[in-house]
Structure formats: structure tokens, C-alpha cells
Coordinates of C-alpha atoms and ligand atoms in Angstrom, one line a residue:
M1 CA 71.3 83.9 82.5
Q2 CA 74.7 82.1 82.6
A3 CA 76.6 82.5 85.9
F4 CA 79.6 80.9 87.5
V5 CA 78.4 79.4 90.8
L6 CA 80.1 78.1 93.9
T7 CA 78.1 75.1 94.9
R8 CA 80.1 74.1 98.0
Y9 CA 83.5 74.9 99.5
G10 CA 86.3 72.9 97.8
G11 CA 88.6 72.9 94.8
P12 CA 87.8 73.8 91.1
E13 CA 85.1 71.0 91.0
A14 CA 83.1 73.0 93.5
T15 CA 82.3 75.6 90.8
Q16 CA 80.0 75.4 87.8
L17 CA 78.8 77.5 84.9
R18 CA 75.0 77.2 85.1
E19 CA 71.7 78.8 84.2
V20 CA 70.3 81.0 87.0
P21 CA 67.4 83.5 87.2
K22 CA 68.3 87.0 86.2
P23 CA 68.4 89.2 89.4
R24 CA 66.2 92.2 90.0
P25 CA 67.4 95.4 91.6
A26 CA 66.1 96.1 95.0
R27 CA 65.8 99.5 96.6
G28 CA 69.1 101.5 96.1
E29 CA 70.5 98.9 93.7
V30 CA 71.4 99.0 90.1
L31 CA 71.1 96.1 87.6
V32 CA 74.2 95.9 85.4
R33 CA 74.6 94.0 82.2
V34 CA 78.1 92.7 82.8
H35 CA 80.5 93.0 79.9
A36 CA 83.7 91.9 81.8
A37 CA 84.6 90.8 85.2
G38 CA 88.0 90.8 87.0
L39 CA 89.5 87.8 88.8
N40 CA 91.3 88.1 92.1
P41 CA 93.1 85.7 94.5
V42 CA 90.1 86.2 96.9
D43 CA 88.0 84.2 94.3
F44 CA 90.0 81.0 94.7
K45 CA 90.5 81.6 98.4
T46 CA 86.7 81.9 98.8
R47 CA 86.2 78.8 96.6
D48 CA 88.5 76.8 98.8
G49 CA 86.7 77.9 102.0
K50 CA 89.8 79.7 103.4
L51 CA 87.7 82.8 104.2
K52 CA 84.6 81.0 105.5
L53 CA 85.0 82.4 109.0
I54 CA 84.7 86.0 107.9
Q55 CA 82.5 85.7 104.7
G56 CA 79.7 83.4 105.7
Y57 CA 78.1 83.1 102.2
S58 CA 75.1 80.9 101.9
L59 CA 75.7 78.5 99.0
P60 CA 75.1 78.1 96.1
A61 CA 76.3 81.6 95.3
I62 CA 77.4 83.4 92.2
M63 CA 81.1 84.3 92.4
G64 CA 83.0 87.3 91.2
N65 CA 84.0 90.5 93.0
E66 CA 84.4 93.2 90.3
L67 CA 82.8 94.1 87.1
A68 CA 82.4 96.6 84.2
G69 CA 79.2 96.9 82.2
V70 CA 76.2 98.9 81.3
V71 CA 73.3 99.9 83.5
E72 CA 70.2 98.0 82.5
D73 CA 67.7 99.1 85.2
C74 CA 67.6 101.0 88.5
G75 CA 65.8 100.0 91.7
E76 CA 63.6 102.3 93.6
G77 CA 65.6 105.2 95.1
A78 CA 68.7 104.5 92.9
T79 CA 69.0 107.8 91.1
R80 CA 72.7 108.3 90.4
F81 CA 72.9 106.3 87.2
A82 CA 70.6 105.8 84.2
K83 CA 70.0 103.0 81.8
G84 CA 72.8 102.9 79.3
D85 CA 75.5 104.3 81.6
R86 CA 78.9 102.6 81.4
V87 CA 79.9 101.7 85.0
F88 CA 82.4 99.7 87.0
A89 CA 82.4 98.4 90.6
R90 CA 83.9 96.3 93.4
M91 CA 80.9 94.2 94.4
L92 CA 79.3 94.2 97.8
K93 CA 81.5 91.9 99.9
A94 CA 78.5 90.2 101.5
A95 CA 77.1 89.3 98.0
M96 CA 79.7 88.8 95.2
G97 CA 77.9 88.1 91.9
A98 CA 80.0 89.6 89.2
F99 CA 80.6 86.3 87.2
A100 CA 77.2 86.4 85.5
E101 CA 75.5 88.1 82.6
Y102 CA 73.7 90.4 84.9
A103 CA 74.5 91.6 88.4
V104 CA 72.9 93.9 91.0
V105 CA 75.2 96.4 92.7
P106 CA 74.3 99.0 95.4
E107 CA 74.5 102.3 93.7
D108 CA 77.1 103.7 96.2
L109 CA 79.6 101.1 95.0
L110 CA 79.3 102.1 91.4
A111 CA 81.3 104.7 89.5
A112 CA 81.1 105.9 85.9
M113 CA 83.6 104.0 83.8
P114 CA 86.6 106.0 82.7
A115 CA 85.8 107.2 79.1
S116 CA 89.2 106.1 77.9
L117 CA 88.8 102.5 78.9
D118 CA 87.2 99.4 77.3
F119 CA 85.1 97.1 79.5
E120 CA 87.9 94.5 79.8
T121 CA 90.4 97.0 81.1
A122 CA 87.9 98.7 83.4
A123 CA 86.9 95.4 85.0
G124 CA 90.4 94.9 86.3
V125 CA 90.5 98.1 88.2
P126 CA 88.1 98.2 91.2
L127 CA 89.4 95.6 93.6
A128 CA 93.2 95.9 93.1
G129 CA 93.0 99.6 92.5
L130 CA 91.0 100.4 95.6
T131 CA 93.2 98.1 97.7
A132 CA 96.4 99.9 96.6
L133 CA 94.8 103.3 97.2
Q134 CA 93.4 102.5 100.6
A135 CA 96.7 100.9 101.8
L136 CA 99.0 103.6 100.6
R137 CA 96.9 106.7 101.4
D138 CA 94.8 105.7 104.3
E139 CA 96.9 103.1 106.2
L140 CA 100.5 103.9 105.3
N141 CA 99.7 107.6 105.1
V142 CA 102.4 108.1 102.5
R143 CA 103.5 111.6 101.5
K144 CA 105.9 113.2 99.0
G145 CA 109.3 111.8 99.7
S146 CA 108.2 108.7 101.7
R147 CA 110.3 105.6 101.0
I148 CA 108.1 102.5 100.6
F149 CA 108.9 98.9 99.9
I150 CA 106.3 96.9 97.9
P151 CA 107.3 93.2 97.7
G152 CA 105.5 91.5 94.8
G153 CA 105.1 94.6 92.5
A154 CA 104.3 92.8 89.2
G155 CA 100.8 91.4 90.0
G156 CA 97.3 92.8 90.1
V157 CA 97.6 95.0 93.2
G158 CA 101.3 95.7 92.8
T159 CA 100.9 97.3 89.3
F160 CA 98.4 99.7 90.8
A161 CA 100.4 100.3 94.0
I162 CA 103.6 101.2 92.2
Q163 CA 101.8 103.8 90.0
L164 CA 99.7 105.3 92.8
A165 CA 102.8 105.5 95.0
K166 CA 104.7 107.4 92.3
Q167 CA 101.6 109.7 91.9
L168 CA 101.9 110.5 95.6
G169 CA 105.6 111.4 95.3
V170 CA 106.9 108.2 96.9
E171 CA 110.2 106.5 96.3
V172 CA 109.3 102.9 95.5
T173 CA 111.4 99.8 96.0
T174 CA 109.9 96.5 94.8
T175 CA 110.7 92.9 94.1
A176 CA 110.1 91.1 90.8
S177 CA 111.5 88.1 88.9
P178 CA 113.2 88.8 85.6
R179 CA 109.7 88.1 84.1
G180 CA 108.3 91.2 85.8
R181 CA 111.2 93.6 85.9
V182 CA 110.5 95.5 82.7
L183 CA 106.9 96.0 83.7
V184 CA 107.6 97.4 87.2
E185 CA 110.4 99.6 85.8
R186 CA 108.0 101.0 83.2
L187 CA 105.4 101.7 85.9
G188 CA 108.0 103.8 87.8
A189 CA 109.6 101.6 90.4
D190 CA 112.9 103.3 91.5
V191 CA 114.6 100.2 92.8
V192 CA 113.8 96.6 91.6
I193 CA 115.2 93.6 93.4
D194 CA 115.2 90.3 91.6
Y195 CA 113.8 88.0 94.3
T196 CA 114.9 84.9 92.4
T197 CA 118.6 85.8 93.0
Q198 CA 118.7 88.3 95.8
K199 CA 117.5 88.5 99.4
F200 CA 115.7 91.8 99.7
E201 CA 116.5 92.1 103.4
D202 CA 120.2 92.4 102.5
H203 CA 119.6 95.4 100.2
V204 CA 116.6 97.3 101.6
R205 CA 116.8 99.4 104.7
D206 CA 115.4 102.5 106.5
M207 CA 112.0 102.4 104.7
D208 CA 109.1 104.5 106.0
G209 CA 106.8 101.7 105.3
V210 CA 106.1 98.4 103.6
F211 CA 103.0 97.5 101.6
D212 CA 103.2 93.7 101.7
L213 CA 101.5 91.7 98.9
L214 CA 103.0 88.3 99.7
G215 CA 102.7 87.4 103.4
G216 CA 104.6 84.4 104.8
E217 CA 108.4 84.7 105.1
T218 CA 108.5 87.9 103.1
L219 CA 106.2 89.6 105.6
K220 CA 108.1 88.3 108.6
K221 CA 111.4 89.6 107.2
S222 CA 110.0 93.0 106.1
F223 CA 109.9 94.4 109.6
S224 CA 113.7 94.6 109.6
V225 CA 113.8 96.9 106.5
V226 CA 111.6 99.6 108.1
K227 CA 112.9 102.4 110.3
R228 CA 111.7 102.8 113.9
G229 CA 108.2 104.4 113.9
G230 CA 107.4 103.1 110.4
K231 CA 104.5 100.9 109.3
V232 CA 104.0 97.6 107.8
V233 CA 100.6 97.1 106.1
S234 CA 99.8 93.7 104.6
V235 CA 96.9 92.5 102.5
A236 CA 98.3 89.0 102.3
G237 CA 99.5 88.1 105.8
M238 CA 97.7 87.5 109.0
P239 CA 94.7 89.6 110.2
E240 CA 95.2 91.4 113.5
P241 CA 92.6 92.8 116.0
Q242 CA 92.0 96.1 114.1
T243 CA 91.1 94.0 111.0
A244 CA 88.2 92.6 112.9
R245 CA 86.9 95.9 114.3
K246 CA 87.8 98.5 111.7
D247 CA 87.5 96.5 108.4
L248 CA 84.9 93.8 109.3
G249 CA 82.9 95.7 111.9
R250 CA 83.1 92.6 114.2
G251 CA 83.4 92.3 117.9
T252 CA 85.7 91.0 120.6
G253 CA 85.5 87.3 119.6
L254 CA 87.0 87.7 116.2
A255 CA 89.4 90.4 117.4
A256 CA 90.7 88.0 120.0
L257 CA 91.2 85.2 117.4
F258 CA 93.1 87.6 115.2
W259 CA 95.1 88.8 118.2
L260 CA 96.3 85.2 118.7
A261 CA 96.8 84.5 115.0
S262 CA 99.0 87.7 114.6
F263 CA 100.9 87.3 117.8
S264 CA 104.3 86.5 116.4
L265 CA 104.0 89.1 113.7
R266 CA 103.1 91.8 116.2
A267 CA 106.0 90.7 118.4
E268 CA 108.3 91.0 115.4
A269 CA 106.9 94.5 114.7
R270 CA 107.4 95.5 118.4
K271 CA 111.0 94.3 118.3
H272 CA 111.7 96.6 115.4
G273 CA 109.7 99.5 116.8
V274 CA 107.2 99.5 113.9
S275 CA 103.4 99.0 113.6
Y276 CA 101.6 96.1 111.9
R277 CA 98.3 96.4 110.2
Y278 CA 96.4 93.8 108.1
L279 CA 93.9 95.6 105.8
F280 CA 90.8 94.2 104.2
M281 CA 89.9 96.7 101.5
H282 CA 86.4 98.1 101.3
P283 CA 84.3 98.8 98.2
S284 CA 83.6 102.5 97.4
G285 CA 82.1 104.1 94.4
R286 CA 83.5 107.5 95.4
E287 CA 87.1 106.3 95.6
L288 CA 86.7 104.3 92.4
A289 CA 85.7 107.5 90.7
E290 CA 89.0 109.0 91.9
L291 CA 90.8 106.2 90.3
G292 CA 88.7 106.7 87.1
Q293 CA 89.8 110.3 87.0
L294 CA 93.5 109.4 87.3
I295 CA 93.0 106.9 84.5
D296 CA 91.3 109.5 82.2
Q297 CA 94.1 111.9 83.0
K298 CA 96.6 109.2 81.9
K299 CA 98.2 109.2 85.4
L300 CA 97.2 105.6 86.0
D301 CA 97.4 102.8 83.5
P302 CA 95.6 99.6 84.4
I303 CA 97.7 96.6 83.4
I304 CA 95.7 93.7 82.0
D305 CA 97.7 90.5 81.6
R306 CA 95.1 88.1 80.0
V307 CA 91.5 88.2 79.0
F308 CA 89.6 84.9 78.9
P309 CA 86.1 84.2 77.4
F310 CA 83.5 83.6 80.1
A311 CA 83.2 80.0 79.0
G312 CA 86.9 79.6 79.8
I313 CA 86.6 81.0 83.4
A314 CA 88.0 77.7 84.9
E315 CA 91.2 78.3 82.9
A316 CA 91.3 81.9 84.0
F317 CA 91.1 80.7 87.7
A318 CA 93.9 78.2 87.0
Y319 CA 96.1 80.9 85.4
L320 CA 95.6 83.4 88.2
E321 CA 96.1 80.7 90.8
A322 CA 99.5 79.8 89.3
G323 CA 100.6 83.1 90.8
R324 CA 102.5 84.5 87.8
A325 CA 100.0 87.1 86.5
K326 CA 101.6 90.3 85.3
G327 CA 98.8 92.7 86.2
K328 CA 95.2 91.6 86.1
V329 CA 93.2 88.6 84.7
V330 CA 89.8 89.3 83.3
V331 CA 86.9 87.3 81.8
R332 CA 84.8 88.7 78.9
M333 CA 81.1 88.0 79.1
P334 CA 79.1 86.2 76.4
A335 CA 77.3 89.3 75.0
T336 CA 80.6 90.7 73.9
D337 CA 82.2 87.3 73.1
A338 CA 82.0 87.7 69.3
Ligands
NAP401 N1 93.1 92.0 102.1 C1 92.6 92.5 100.9 O1 91.7 93.4 101.0 C2 93.3 92.2 99.6 C3 92.9 92.8 98.4 C4 93.6 92.5 97.3 C5 94.5 91.5 97.2 N2 94.8 90.8 98.4 C6 95.8 89.8 98.4 O2 97.1 90.3 98.0 C7 97.9 89.4 97.4 C8 98.3 89.9 96.0 O3 97.2 90.0 95.2 P1 97.4 90.2 93.6 O4 96.1 90.3 93.0 O5 98.4 91.2 93.4 O6 98.0 88.8 93.2 P2 98.6 88.3 91.8 O7 98.2 89.2 90.7 O8 98.3 86.8 91.6 O9 100.2 88.4 92.0 C9 101.0 87.7 91.1 C10 102.4 88.3 91.0 O10 103.1 88.1 92.2 C11 104.5 88.0 91.9 N3 105.1 87.1 92.9 C12 104.8 85.9 93.3 N4 105.7 85.4 94.2 C13 106.6 86.4 94.4 C14 107.7 86.6 95.3 N5 108.1 85.7 96.1 N6 108.3 87.8 95.3 C15 107.9 88.8 94.4 N7 106.9 88.7 93.6 C16 106.2 87.5 93.6 C17 104.5 87.3 90.6 O11 105.6 87.7 89.9 P3 106.6 86.6 89.2 O12 105.8 85.8 88.2 O13 107.6 87.4 88.6 O14 107.1 85.7 90.3 C18 103.2 87.8 89.9 O15 103.5 88.8 89.0 C19 97.0 88.1 97.3 O16 97.3 87.3 98.4 C20 95.6 88.6 97.5 O17 94.7 87.7 98.1 C21 94.2 91.1 99.6

């Protein structure tokens, strides 16, 4: 079968479309005929070796972290799905493998695809959708009436986060360029700040929380817009000790490293009387089914920016990496290329 393989850590030339053996489902796993797969910034960060310390893949490895497709076969003990079922998933973090004609997925990570979606739209849901859900509900603990700032609302995660926050009764302030304004307003953002002409820190204050999608200077400044006792949760900044223990299940060594790396951010948080948390999302078939339900109920609308043919996956990477995507970027697999 055709697969997009990472041969070594490096730039785009470290990846290749090549023939590899079709995988077989082990115990508890399901073999999926992939129809479409979503791209995420984690793909090019992985390719560049930026996450080597925590990922530890043995190369060559098939890339790709989310998919939508049809069940082809079930391994021993995998009983929740049957051949022919339409499914979607965020892949096992230790394995990746979605950028291929076939992929194996532990059955617990799979959910039935929303009946209302095509494969390309479904493939863009799992990683960004779960990230937004877990950050807002489990880490920021938002409730009806919360006021949340989401810098960078027009991208893959932001377009889910705005909609889910509105579903949860949250007042949403976000940043977007004029290119993204109409989209984030349509998704329900209450206040939109044009980051190309305005400094958000001059306009936003007394938030209950921040869901940071940008890191860097934006994250540093975001502590000042939260009221005392509030929370800043980032998926794009610097990991902190809890990231090592809670999200990665790792011990004191990595926690100490993250303690050092996040020192200045945590100091800034303390200065403003707020907490700082860096979240690594986790795959979950159960939570993905919840998102699927919201989609079928028309309460959540996955935004797909562009779909590329699998043969053009290098261009899809370049497009996403340019950082201007409005919603998700997806590749369509060869079987459905026609
Ligand atoms: N830790 C985790 O588990 C986890 C999970 C998912 C994602 N992430 C991380 O979260 C980040 C966002 O992911 P994503 O998939 O949403 O990325 P994305 O889709 O590539 O985001 C692109 C969007 O960001 C907007 N943007 C860029 N610079 C901006 C700025 N200075 N202010 C406001 N908006 C800006 C762009 O809007 P304009 O074109 O209008 O500028 C574009 O619409 C990435 O760093 C990713 O690695 C982490």
C-alpha cells in the first residue's frame, strides 16, 4: 500500500510517499481502509524532530494522526465495530500511521462517523476537536457565563474551540486577521480583535480563562487579561510539570525539565494570581463520539479549509505550515481520488 513515511528527522526531504506492507490488526485493534486523513501542526513538528524528546518514534514511521475511513477487519477481541462501518479516530500517539491506504487503530480510539459527514470533513475532526473539548471542559472547567479569551480562533483548533465554548454557554473573545474575521464571527465569537492592527492586551480584561493556541509573546501577555484565580491553558506554549505527569505519564526527570522550561511563564502566572497549564490532548473514542453527536445535531460544524489529493501531501504540509489555514487541512486517499 502507499504511505507517507518519515525516514529521519529533518525538513520536507525527510518524508517520502512509498510502498509499504499493509498492516494487520493485532488483538484489540481494527484495520481501517483510510478514505481521508487530517493534517495538524504536530505533523511538521514531528517531522522536524521538535517533539523527539517526548515521542521517541523508531524510524522509518508512517506519519499521520487522524483519519476517517471504513472498517476492513477486526483483530481478536475487537468487537465494537464490524467490517463496513464508517469510523473516525485520533491515532494512538505512540504509533501515528494515518497517512496510508490502511491503518490499524485500537478500537477504544475509534468512534462511529457522524452520519451527516463525508470522509473528508470527518477526518478533520478528531485531533483539533478533542483538543478543544478537553481544554475547555476538563482544564478550563468553563461553565455557562464564563468569559474566555481564545487567541488564534480561525485555525484548526480555534474553529472547534469557539463553537464548543458557545455550546457551553461561554462568552468568547478571540483574535483574527481580516482574513479570518467573518469565519470566527459566523462560528459565534462575541468579540473579535484584529491582531494585525490592535494589541489584544489593551482591549481584553477580567477574563475567567485563556485557551492559548499561539504560544510565544501572545501567551506571555495573556496572563494580564485574566482575573485573579483564573486559568491560562495553552496547547502551543511551554510544557510544565503536570504535562509530564498527567498527560505523558512520565516521571520526575521530564517533570523537572518542564519545570525549568516553564519557569518564566509560571512566574508570570503567579504575578497575576492565575494558574498555568500546558495540555497535551489525549485520544478518546468515547469523547470523539460526543463530538460526533454534536455534529449530527448540527450544534458543531467542522470547518475544512482545503482538501488535497494524497499524492499532493507535500503541498498540504507546506500549506498548513504557512500558518494561514482557516479551519482544517485534509488529504483524500487514492481509493476515493477519482
Ligand atoms: N498540545 C496539544 O495537544 C495540541 C493539540 C492541537 C494543536 N496544538 C497546537 O496548537 C496550535 C494551533 O493549532 P491549529 O491546528 O489551530 O493551527 P492552524 O490551523 O495552523 O492555525 C492557523 C490559524 O492561526 C491564525 N493565526 C496565526 N497567527 C496568529 C496570530 N498572531 N494571532 C491570531 N491568529 C493567528 C491564522 O489566522 P490568520 O491567517 O488570519 O493570521 C490561521 O487561521 C499549534 O501550535 C498546534 O501545534 C497542540
